[in-house]
Amino acid sequence: MIKLTAIRKTFPGFMLGPVNLEIPRGSFFMLMGPTGSGKTIVLESIAGLAQPDTGTVEISGRDVTNVKPGKRGVGIVYQDSALFPHLTVRENILYGTRWAQKGGMVISDLVEMLDLKPLLNRLPGKLSGGEKQRTALARALATNPSVILLDEPMSSLDPQFRNRLRRELKAIHTRTGTTFVMATHDFSDALSLGTAGAVVNCGKIEQQGDIDEIFFKPATPFMASFVGMKNVFPVKFQAGKAVTHDGLEIALAGESGQGQGHIAVSPQSIVVSNESRRGHTSERNHFQGQITGIVREGYGYLLDVQCRSTVFSAVITPGALEELKLITGTEVWLSWKATSVHTY
């Protein structure tokens, strides 16, 4: 297990910490957060490339806070791959093996798994982005590290290579049991690869835990917004309902007490219809509103619907958009279950 305790690091205009983080042994841990939130500094603190001002770093129960990077049993792969430009692919992969721990993957197996055999005699300048990343990954794995750190390794790749590298990373993780820690802002990477994760916001850990819990049970209003719930509103809680500033009474699944707070509703949880579904469905929340915006988003459409002065976002398929004949200005009904409402 990797354990960061009260890590702080101060830079001009930015402070990381205090960071308390536990990364399970053998996990594929996703470190997420907005650009500039501190993800890379967390990775470099684990690798020993950034020395914290205060706090401790432990790997497998060993305090490595003051241990040199090369003695930590950690490999790191950066976004730009950071290959030695004057060395061939073969020479790059073999570079660190003189310091490698025993018992790692055979180099020929690595080369075969990452499909690098045809590239072994090429220089990095003759490689594509995907080929460079595969070479950097092989170089890191060749040293038999107990931990692999990946800093946005797929952000510069096209979708085809991203999908391929995801599959390769998943296969390597399964085969080796190595602990992977990957910094990313791509939710597809996190959901397809991650077993656990954490979100960094302004230098602090906003939430950590199981990947599904992070995405489907966000713990704060920031988290709800970060994972794409979009419908995050300040409310007053009273009698099992959340009341918006304009008087919409939103039914909750359980008692939330009294006072002020926030709610969040995923756009995917909202059903859009031309007429009220009240009395014909288990959904307890029904509101009429007017479409104020329609935006194509991936394989569907994102509707903005104004109910009184509150604007909700809902996802709808192209087929449903056409079938319901929805355009800007159309009056529609929104409905969703009380269990779809997250409270903070």
One Martini backbone bead per residue (centre of mass of N, CA, C, O) as a GRO file, in nm:
protein
  344
    1MET     BB    1   0.099   0.034   0.018
    2ILE     BB    2   0.011   0.374  -0.020
    3LYS     BB    3   0.116   0.649   0.205
    4LEU     BB    4  -0.015   0.969   0.275
    5THR     BB    5   0.099   1.212   0.528
    6ALA     BB    6   0.062   1.537   0.551
    7ILE     BB    7   0.113   1.664   0.274
    8ARG     BB    8   0.337   1.937   0.183
    9LYS     BB    9   0.350   2.196  -0.088
   10THR     BB   10   0.519   2.496  -0.181
   11PHE     BB   11   0.428   2.750  -0.412
   12PRO     BB   12   0.394   2.997  -0.617
   13GLY     BB   13   0.043   3.022  -0.584
   14PHE     BB   14   0.077   2.721  -0.443
   15MET     BB   15  -0.086   2.450  -0.245
   16LEU     BB   16  -0.015   2.141  -0.111
   17GLY     BB   17  -0.249   2.067   0.113
   18PRO     BB   18  -0.326   1.837   0.307
   19VAL     BB   19  -0.226   1.498   0.226
   20ASN     BB   20  -0.444   1.209   0.250
   21LEU     BB   21  -0.339   0.881   0.129
   22GLU     BB   22  -0.476   0.560   0.011
   23ILE     BB   23  -0.319   0.288  -0.172
   24PRO     BB   24  -0.384  -0.002  -0.281
   25ARG     BB   25  -0.262  -0.295  -0.329
   26GLY     BB   26  -0.292  -0.365  -0.677
   27SER     BB   27  -0.410  -0.120  -0.787
   28PHE     BB   28  -0.608   0.106  -1.000
   29PHE     BB   29  -0.527   0.433  -0.955
   30MET     BB   30  -0.720   0.733  -0.975
   31LEU     BB   31  -0.607   1.066  -1.051
   32MET     BB   32  -0.813   1.342  -1.013
   33GLY     BB   33  -0.871   1.662  -1.185
   34PRO     BB   34  -0.813   1.958  -1.250
   35THR     BB   35  -0.629   2.174  -1.389
   36GLY     BB   36  -0.393   2.250  -1.139
   37SER     BB   37  -0.457   2.070  -0.865
   38GLY     BB   38  -0.193   1.842  -0.811
   39LYS     BB   39  -0.138   1.559  -0.938
   40THR     BB   40   0.167   1.559  -1.016
   41ILE     BB   41   0.277   1.616  -0.728
   42VAL     BB   42   0.181   1.356  -0.608
   43LEU     BB   43   0.343   1.169  -0.789
   44GLU     BB   44   0.626   1.300  -0.722
   45SER     BB   45   0.613   1.229  -0.420
   46ILE     BB   46   0.620   0.921  -0.464
   47ALA     BB   47   0.888   0.924  -0.650
   48GLY     BB   48   1.088   1.178  -0.540
   49LEU     BB   49   1.070   1.455  -0.725
   50ALA     BB   50   0.908   1.570  -0.470
   51GLN     BB   51   0.973   1.744  -0.182
   52PRO     BB   52   0.829   1.769   0.100
   53ASP     BB   53   0.789   1.984   0.360
   54THR     BB   54   0.572   1.783   0.475
   55GLY     BB   55   0.556   1.464   0.571
   56THR     BB   56   0.469   1.126   0.449
   57VAL     BB   57   0.610   0.837   0.268
   58GLU     BB   58   0.463   0.516   0.190
   59ILE     BB   59   0.593   0.184   0.090
   60SER     BB   60   0.515  -0.105   0.209
   61GLY     BB   61   0.578   0.027   0.512
   62ARG     BB   62   0.792   0.231   0.394
   63ASP     BB   63   0.990   0.501   0.457
   64VAL     BB   64   1.050   0.736   0.164
   65THR     BB   65   1.084   1.045   0.197
   66ASN     BB   66   1.432   1.027   0.189
   67VAL     BB   67   1.436   0.865  -0.068
   68LYS     BB   68   1.553   0.798  -0.352
   69PRO     BB   69   1.405   0.738  -0.649
   70GLY     BB   70   1.585   0.472  -0.731
   71LYS     BB   71   1.494   0.334  -0.425
   72ARG     BB   72   1.157   0.286  -0.448
   73GLY     BB   73   1.022   0.112  -0.681
   74VAL     BB   74   0.961   0.335  -0.916
   75GLY     BB   75   0.761   0.411  -1.199
   76ILE     BB   76   0.754   0.660  -1.474
   77VAL     BB   77   0.497   0.814  -1.692
   78TYR     BB   78   0.473   1.053  -1.923
   79GLN     BB   79   0.309   1.230  -2.158
   80ASP     BB   80   0.597   1.267  -2.336
   81SER     BB   81   0.774   0.997  -2.229
   82ALA     BB   82   1.086   1.072  -2.199
   83LEU     BB   83   1.290   0.991  -2.409
   84PHE     BB   84   1.584   0.898  -2.544
   85PRO     BB   85   1.680   1.029  -2.850
   86HIS     BB   86   1.970   0.853  -2.886
   87LEU     BB   87   1.793   0.602  -2.837
   88THR     BB   88   1.665   0.321  -2.879
   89VAL     BB   89   1.418   0.127  -2.793
   90ARG     BB   90   1.595  -0.091  -2.666
   91GLU     BB   91   1.775   0.105  -2.497
   92ASN     BB   92   1.548   0.230  -2.333
   93ILE     BB   93   1.444  -0.029  -2.197
   94LEU     BB   94   1.743  -0.116  -2.077
   95TYR     BB   95   1.852   0.119  -1.903
   96GLY     BB   96   1.722   0.031  -1.602
   97THR     BB   97   1.812  -0.281  -1.550
   98ARG     BB   98   2.063  -0.242  -1.359
   99TRP     BB   99   1.832  -0.162  -1.116
  100ALA     BB  100   1.672  -0.406  -1.107
  101GLN     BB  101   1.453  -0.613  -0.989
  102LYS     BB  102   1.386  -0.921  -0.924
  103GLY     BB  103   1.121  -1.099  -1.101
  104GLY     BB  104   1.040  -0.993  -1.358
  105MET     BB  105   0.974  -0.931  -1.661
  106VAL     BB  106   1.043  -1.031  -1.956
  107ILE     BB  107   1.149  -0.847  -2.213
  108SER     BB  108   1.020  -1.013  -2.445
  109ASP     BB  109   0.733  -0.998  -2.324
  110LEU     BB  110   0.702  -0.697  -2.333
  111VAL     BB  111   0.745  -0.657  -2.635
  112GLU     BB  112   0.506  -0.836  -2.719
  113MET     BB  113   0.272  -0.703  -2.560
  114LEU     BB  114   0.354  -0.402  -2.699
  115ASP     BB  115   0.445  -0.425  -2.994
  116LEU     BB  116   0.795  -0.367  -3.040
  117LYS     BB  117   0.972  -0.536  -3.235
  118PRO     BB  118   0.967  -0.346  -3.504
  119LEU     BB  119   1.108  -0.091  -3.312
  120LEU     BB  120   1.392  -0.146  -3.171
  121ASN     BB  121   1.579   0.037  -3.397
  122ARG     BB  122   1.443   0.291  -3.324
  123LEU     BB  123   1.395   0.620  -3.292
  124PRO     BB  124   1.184   0.842  -3.139
  125GLY     BB  125   1.157   1.030  -3.401
  126LYS     BB  126   1.007   0.757  -3.551
  127LEU     BB  127   0.757   0.787  -3.363
  128SER     BB  128   0.466   0.762  -3.240
  129GLY     BB  129   0.278   0.835  -2.975
  130GLY     BB  130   0.204   0.538  -2.906
  131GLU     BB  131   0.495   0.420  -2.929
  132LYS     BB  132   0.620   0.592  -2.706
  133GLN     BB  133   0.437   0.497  -2.473
  134ARG     BB  134   0.511   0.195  -2.493
  135THR     BB  135   0.811   0.237  -2.439
  136ALA     BB  136   0.787   0.377  -2.163
  137LEU     BB  137   0.641   0.142  -2.028
  138ALA     BB  138   0.860  -0.071  -2.071
  139ARG     BB  139   1.083   0.076  -1.918
  140ALA     BB  140   0.937   0.078  -1.645
  141LEU     BB  141   0.881  -0.241  -1.625
  142ALA     BB  142   1.183  -0.350  -1.650
  143THR     BB  143   1.244  -0.276  -1.329
  144ASN     BB  144   1.036  -0.400  -1.138
  145PRO     BB  145   0.812  -0.243  -1.003
  146SER     BB  146   0.571  -0.178  -0.747
  147VAL     BB  147   0.530   0.104  -0.905
  148ILE     BB  148   0.312   0.284  -1.132
  149LEU     BB  149   0.338   0.600  -1.293
  150LEU     BB  150   0.076   0.803  -1.456
  151ASP     BB  151   0.093   1.102  -1.664
  152GLU     BB  152  -0.118   1.148  -1.890
  153PRO     BB  153  -0.063   0.909  -2.125
  154MET     BB  154  -0.337   0.981  -2.338
  155SER     BB  155  -0.384   1.290  -2.420
  156SER     BB  156  -0.221   1.269  -2.724
  157LEU     BB  157  -0.422   1.059  -2.827
  158ASP     BB  158  -0.603   0.889  -3.022
  159PRO     BB  159  -0.877   0.693  -2.987
  160GLN     BB  160  -0.753   0.429  -3.092
  161PHE     BB  161  -0.496   0.432  -2.905
  162ARG     BB  162  -0.641   0.456  -2.637
  163ASN     BB  163  -0.789   0.184  -2.644
  164ARG     BB  164  -0.537   0.012  -2.673
  165LEU     BB  165  -0.384   0.109  -2.415
  166ARG     BB  166  -0.596   0.024  -2.216
  167ARG     BB  167  -0.580  -0.279  -2.273
  168GLU     BB  168  -0.277  -0.305  -2.203
  169LEU     BB  169  -0.290  -0.201  -1.912
  170LYS     BB  170  -0.490  -0.410  -1.807
  171ALA     BB  171  -0.318  -0.661  -1.873
  172ILE     BB  172  -0.069  -0.584  -1.706
  173HIS     BB  173  -0.204  -0.557  -1.434
  174THR     BB  174  -0.314  -0.846  -1.420
  175ARG     BB  175  -0.036  -0.994  -1.458
  176THR     BB  176   0.149  -0.836  -1.228
  177GLY     BB  177   0.012  -0.665  -0.975
  178THR     BB  178   0.072  -0.383  -1.004
  179THR     BB  179   0.081  -0.066  -0.893
  180PHE     BB  180  -0.140   0.181  -1.016
  181VAL     BB  181  -0.091   0.539  -1.096
  182MET     BB  182  -0.332   0.768  -1.247
  183ALA     BB  183  -0.333   1.061  -1.417
  184THR     BB  184  -0.656   1.220  -1.491
  185HIS     BB  185  -0.939   1.374  -1.700
  186ASP     BB  186  -1.057   1.096  -1.797
  187PHE     BB  187  -1.340   0.908  -1.746
  188SER     BB  188  -1.287   0.661  -1.924
  189ASP     BB  189  -1.031   0.574  -1.786
  190ALA     BB  190  -1.143   0.545  -1.499
  191LEU     BB  191  -1.382   0.338  -1.560
  192SER     BB  192  -1.205   0.115  -1.723
  193LEU     BB  193  -0.950   0.093  -1.500
  194GLY     BB  194  -1.053   0.154  -1.225
  195THR     BB  195  -1.071   0.063  -0.863
  196ALA     BB  196  -0.962   0.340  -0.762
  197GLY     BB  197  -0.972   0.681  -0.602
  198ALA     BB  198  -0.909   1.042  -0.660
  199VAL     BB  199  -0.980   1.391  -0.585
  200VAL     BB  200  -0.836   1.695  -0.687
  201ASN     BB  201  -0.863   2.024  -0.513
  202CYS     BB  202  -0.666   2.273  -0.461
  203GLY     BB  203  -0.452   2.056  -0.317
  204LYS     BB  204  -0.694   1.862  -0.235
  205ILE     BB  205  -0.884   1.608  -0.107
  206GLU     BB  206  -1.218   1.549  -0.188
  207GLN     BB  207  -1.210   1.231  -0.280
  208GLN     BB  208  -1.213   0.878  -0.176
  209GLY     BB  209  -1.221   0.549  -0.345
  210ASP     BB  210  -1.438   0.403  -0.513
  211ILE     BB  211  -1.520   0.460  -0.831
  212ASP     BB  212  -1.832   0.437  -0.815
  213GLU     BB  213  -1.860   0.626  -0.571
  214ILE     BB  214  -1.747   0.882  -0.702
  215PHE     BB  215  -1.960   0.889  -0.949
  216PHE     BB  216  -2.245   0.795  -0.776
  217LYS     BB  217  -2.133   0.928  -0.471
  218PRO     BB  218  -2.098   1.223  -0.424
  219ALA     BB  219  -1.986   1.428  -0.136
  220THR     BB  220  -1.996   1.703  -0.304
  221PRO     BB  221  -2.068   1.964  -0.499
  222PHE     BB  222  -1.808   1.948  -0.659
  223MET     BB  223  -1.829   1.648  -0.731
  224ALA     BB  224  -2.093   1.660  -0.883
  225SER     BB  225  -1.983   1.853  -1.101
  226PHE     BB  226  -1.729   1.693  -1.191
  227VAL     BB  227  -1.903   1.420  -1.279
  228GLY     BB  228  -2.173   1.562  -1.434
  229MET     BB  229  -2.452   1.651  -1.299
  230LYS     BB  230  -2.508   1.984  -1.301
  231ASN     BB  231  -2.750   1.954  -1.088
  232VAL     BB  232  -2.665   2.215  -0.872
  233PHE     BB  233  -2.829   2.320  -0.562
  234PRO     BB  234  -2.947   2.543  -0.352
  235VAL     BB  235  -3.109   2.470  -0.030
  236LYS     BB  236  -3.395   2.386   0.166
  237PHE     BB  237  -3.469   2.189   0.444
  238GLN     BB  238  -3.804   2.026   0.459
  239ALA     BB  239  -3.996   1.766   0.516
  240GLY     BB  240  -3.839   1.582   0.291
  241LYS     BB  241  -3.738   1.848   0.141
  242ALA     BB  242  -3.627   2.052  -0.137
  243VAL     BB  243  -3.587   2.407  -0.156
  244THR     BB  244  -3.579   2.639  -0.372
  245HIS     BB  245  -3.558   2.978  -0.435
  246ASP     BB  246  -3.846   2.936  -0.621
  247GLY     BB  247  -4.018   2.680  -0.471
  248LEU     BB  248  -3.918   2.407  -0.533
  249GLU     BB  249  -4.031   2.074  -0.448
  250ILE     BB  250  -3.805   1.820  -0.357
  251ALA     BB  251  -3.798   1.492  -0.333
  252LEU     BB  252  -3.689   1.263  -0.087
  253ALA     BB  253  -3.582   0.952   0.038
  254GLY     BB  254  -3.504   1.110   0.306
  255GLU     BB  255  -3.405   1.247   0.579
  256SER     BB  256  -3.231   1.586   0.613
  257GLY     BB  257  -3.350   1.785   0.781
  258GLN     BB  258  -3.244   2.103   0.852
  259GLY     BB  259  -3.174   2.367   0.644
  260GLN     BB  260  -2.885   2.407   0.456
  261GLY     BB  261  -2.783   2.326   0.106
  262HIS     BB  262  -2.744   2.057  -0.131
  263ILE     BB  263  -2.816   1.942  -0.462
  264ALA     BB  264  -2.814   1.646  -0.688
  265VAL     BB  265  -2.872   1.573  -1.048
  266SER     BB  266  -2.866   1.363  -1.291
  267PRO     BB  267  -2.932   1.386  -1.627
  268GLN     BB  268  -2.987   1.067  -1.657
  269SER     BB  269  -3.239   1.073  -1.436
  270ILE     BB  270  -3.406   1.237  -1.642
  271VAL     BB  271  -3.734   1.263  -1.760
  272VAL     BB  272  -3.874   1.326  -2.081
  273SER     BB  273  -4.194   1.489  -2.156
  274ASN     BB  274  -4.517   1.600  -2.282
  275GLU     BB  275  -4.628   1.479  -2.008
  276SER     BB  276  -4.748   1.390  -1.726
  277ARG     BB  277  -4.647   1.111  -1.489
  278ARG     BB  278  -4.838   1.138  -1.277
  279GLY     BB  279  -4.951   0.823  -1.146
  280HIS     BB  280  -4.754   0.636  -1.369
  281THR     BB  281  -4.516   0.643  -1.151
  282SER     BB  282  -4.244   0.632  -0.912
  283GLU     BB  283  -4.203   0.915  -0.952
  284ARG     BB  284  -4.193   1.219  -0.737
  285ASN     BB  285  -4.081   1.414  -0.963
  286HIS     BB  286  -4.266   1.702  -1.107
  287PHE     BB  287  -4.196   1.926  -1.387
  288GLN     BB  288  -4.258   2.222  -1.554
  289GLY     BB  289  -4.116   2.336  -1.875
  290GLN     BB  290  -3.866   2.508  -2.077
  291ILE     BB  291  -3.683   2.504  -2.353
  292THR     BB  292  -3.345   2.673  -2.383
  293GLY     BB  293  -3.164   2.413  -2.480
  294ILE     BB  294  -2.966   2.241  -2.747
  295VAL     BB  295  -2.706   1.986  -2.720
  296ARG     BB  296  -2.463   1.812  -2.854
  297GLU     BB  297  -2.361   1.494  -2.676
  298GLY     BB  298  -2.234   1.274  -2.835
  299TYR     BB  299  -2.506   1.036  -2.852
  300GLY     BB  300  -2.661   1.297  -2.757
  301TYR     BB  301  -2.868   1.523  -2.566
  302LEU     BB  302  -2.871   1.850  -2.412
  303LEU     BB  303  -3.106   1.980  -2.194
  304ASP     BB  304  -3.254   2.293  -2.124
  305VAL     BB  305  -3.475   2.346  -1.835
  306GLN     BB  306  -3.720   2.577  -1.732
  307CYS     BB  307  -3.819   2.603  -1.384
  308ARG     BB  308  -3.896   2.882  -1.359
  309SER     BB  309  -3.561   2.974  -1.260
  310THR     BB  310  -3.478   2.681  -1.294
  311VAL     BB  311  -3.208   2.494  -1.446
  312PHE     BB  312  -3.218   2.197  -1.622
  313SER     BB  313  -3.044   1.894  -1.700
  314ALA     BB  314  -3.093   1.670  -1.987
  315VAL     BB  315  -3.089   1.348  -2.127
  316ILE     BB  316  -3.121   1.259  -2.483
  317THR     BB  317  -3.210   1.097  -2.748
  318PRO     BB  318  -3.243   1.128  -3.081
  319GLY     BB  319  -3.511   0.970  -3.102
  320ALA     BB  320  -3.667   1.128  -2.880
  321LEU     BB  321  -3.640   1.408  -3.002
  322GLU     BB  322  -3.802   1.337  -3.258
  323GLU     BB  323  -4.060   1.210  -3.136
  324LEU     BB  324  -4.121   1.480  -2.948
  325LYS     BB  325  -4.054   1.743  -3.099
  326LEU     BB  326  -3.793   1.905  -3.003
  327ILE     BB  327  -3.754   2.250  -2.914
  328THR     BB  328  -3.704   2.556  -2.867
  329GLY     BB  329  -3.983   2.627  -2.638
  330THR     BB  330  -4.075   2.371  -2.537
  331GLU     BB  331  -4.307   2.202  -2.351
  332VAL     BB  332  -4.221   2.016  -2.051
  333TRP     BB  333  -4.154   1.720  -1.864
  334LEU     BB  334  -4.009   1.645  -1.546
  335SER     BB  335  -3.860   1.336  -1.409
  336TRP     BB  336  -3.779   1.186  -1.078
  337LYS     BB  337  -3.630   1.023  -0.836
  338ALA     BB  338  -3.559   1.046  -0.505
  339THR     BB  339  -3.293   0.859  -0.527
  340SER     BB  340  -3.147   1.078  -0.735
  341VAL     BB  341  -3.099   1.255  -0.482
  342HIS     BB  342  -2.840   1.451  -0.369
  343THR     BB  343  -2.702   1.536  -0.050
  344TYR     BB  344  -2.521   1.828   0.145
   0.00000   0.00000   0.00000
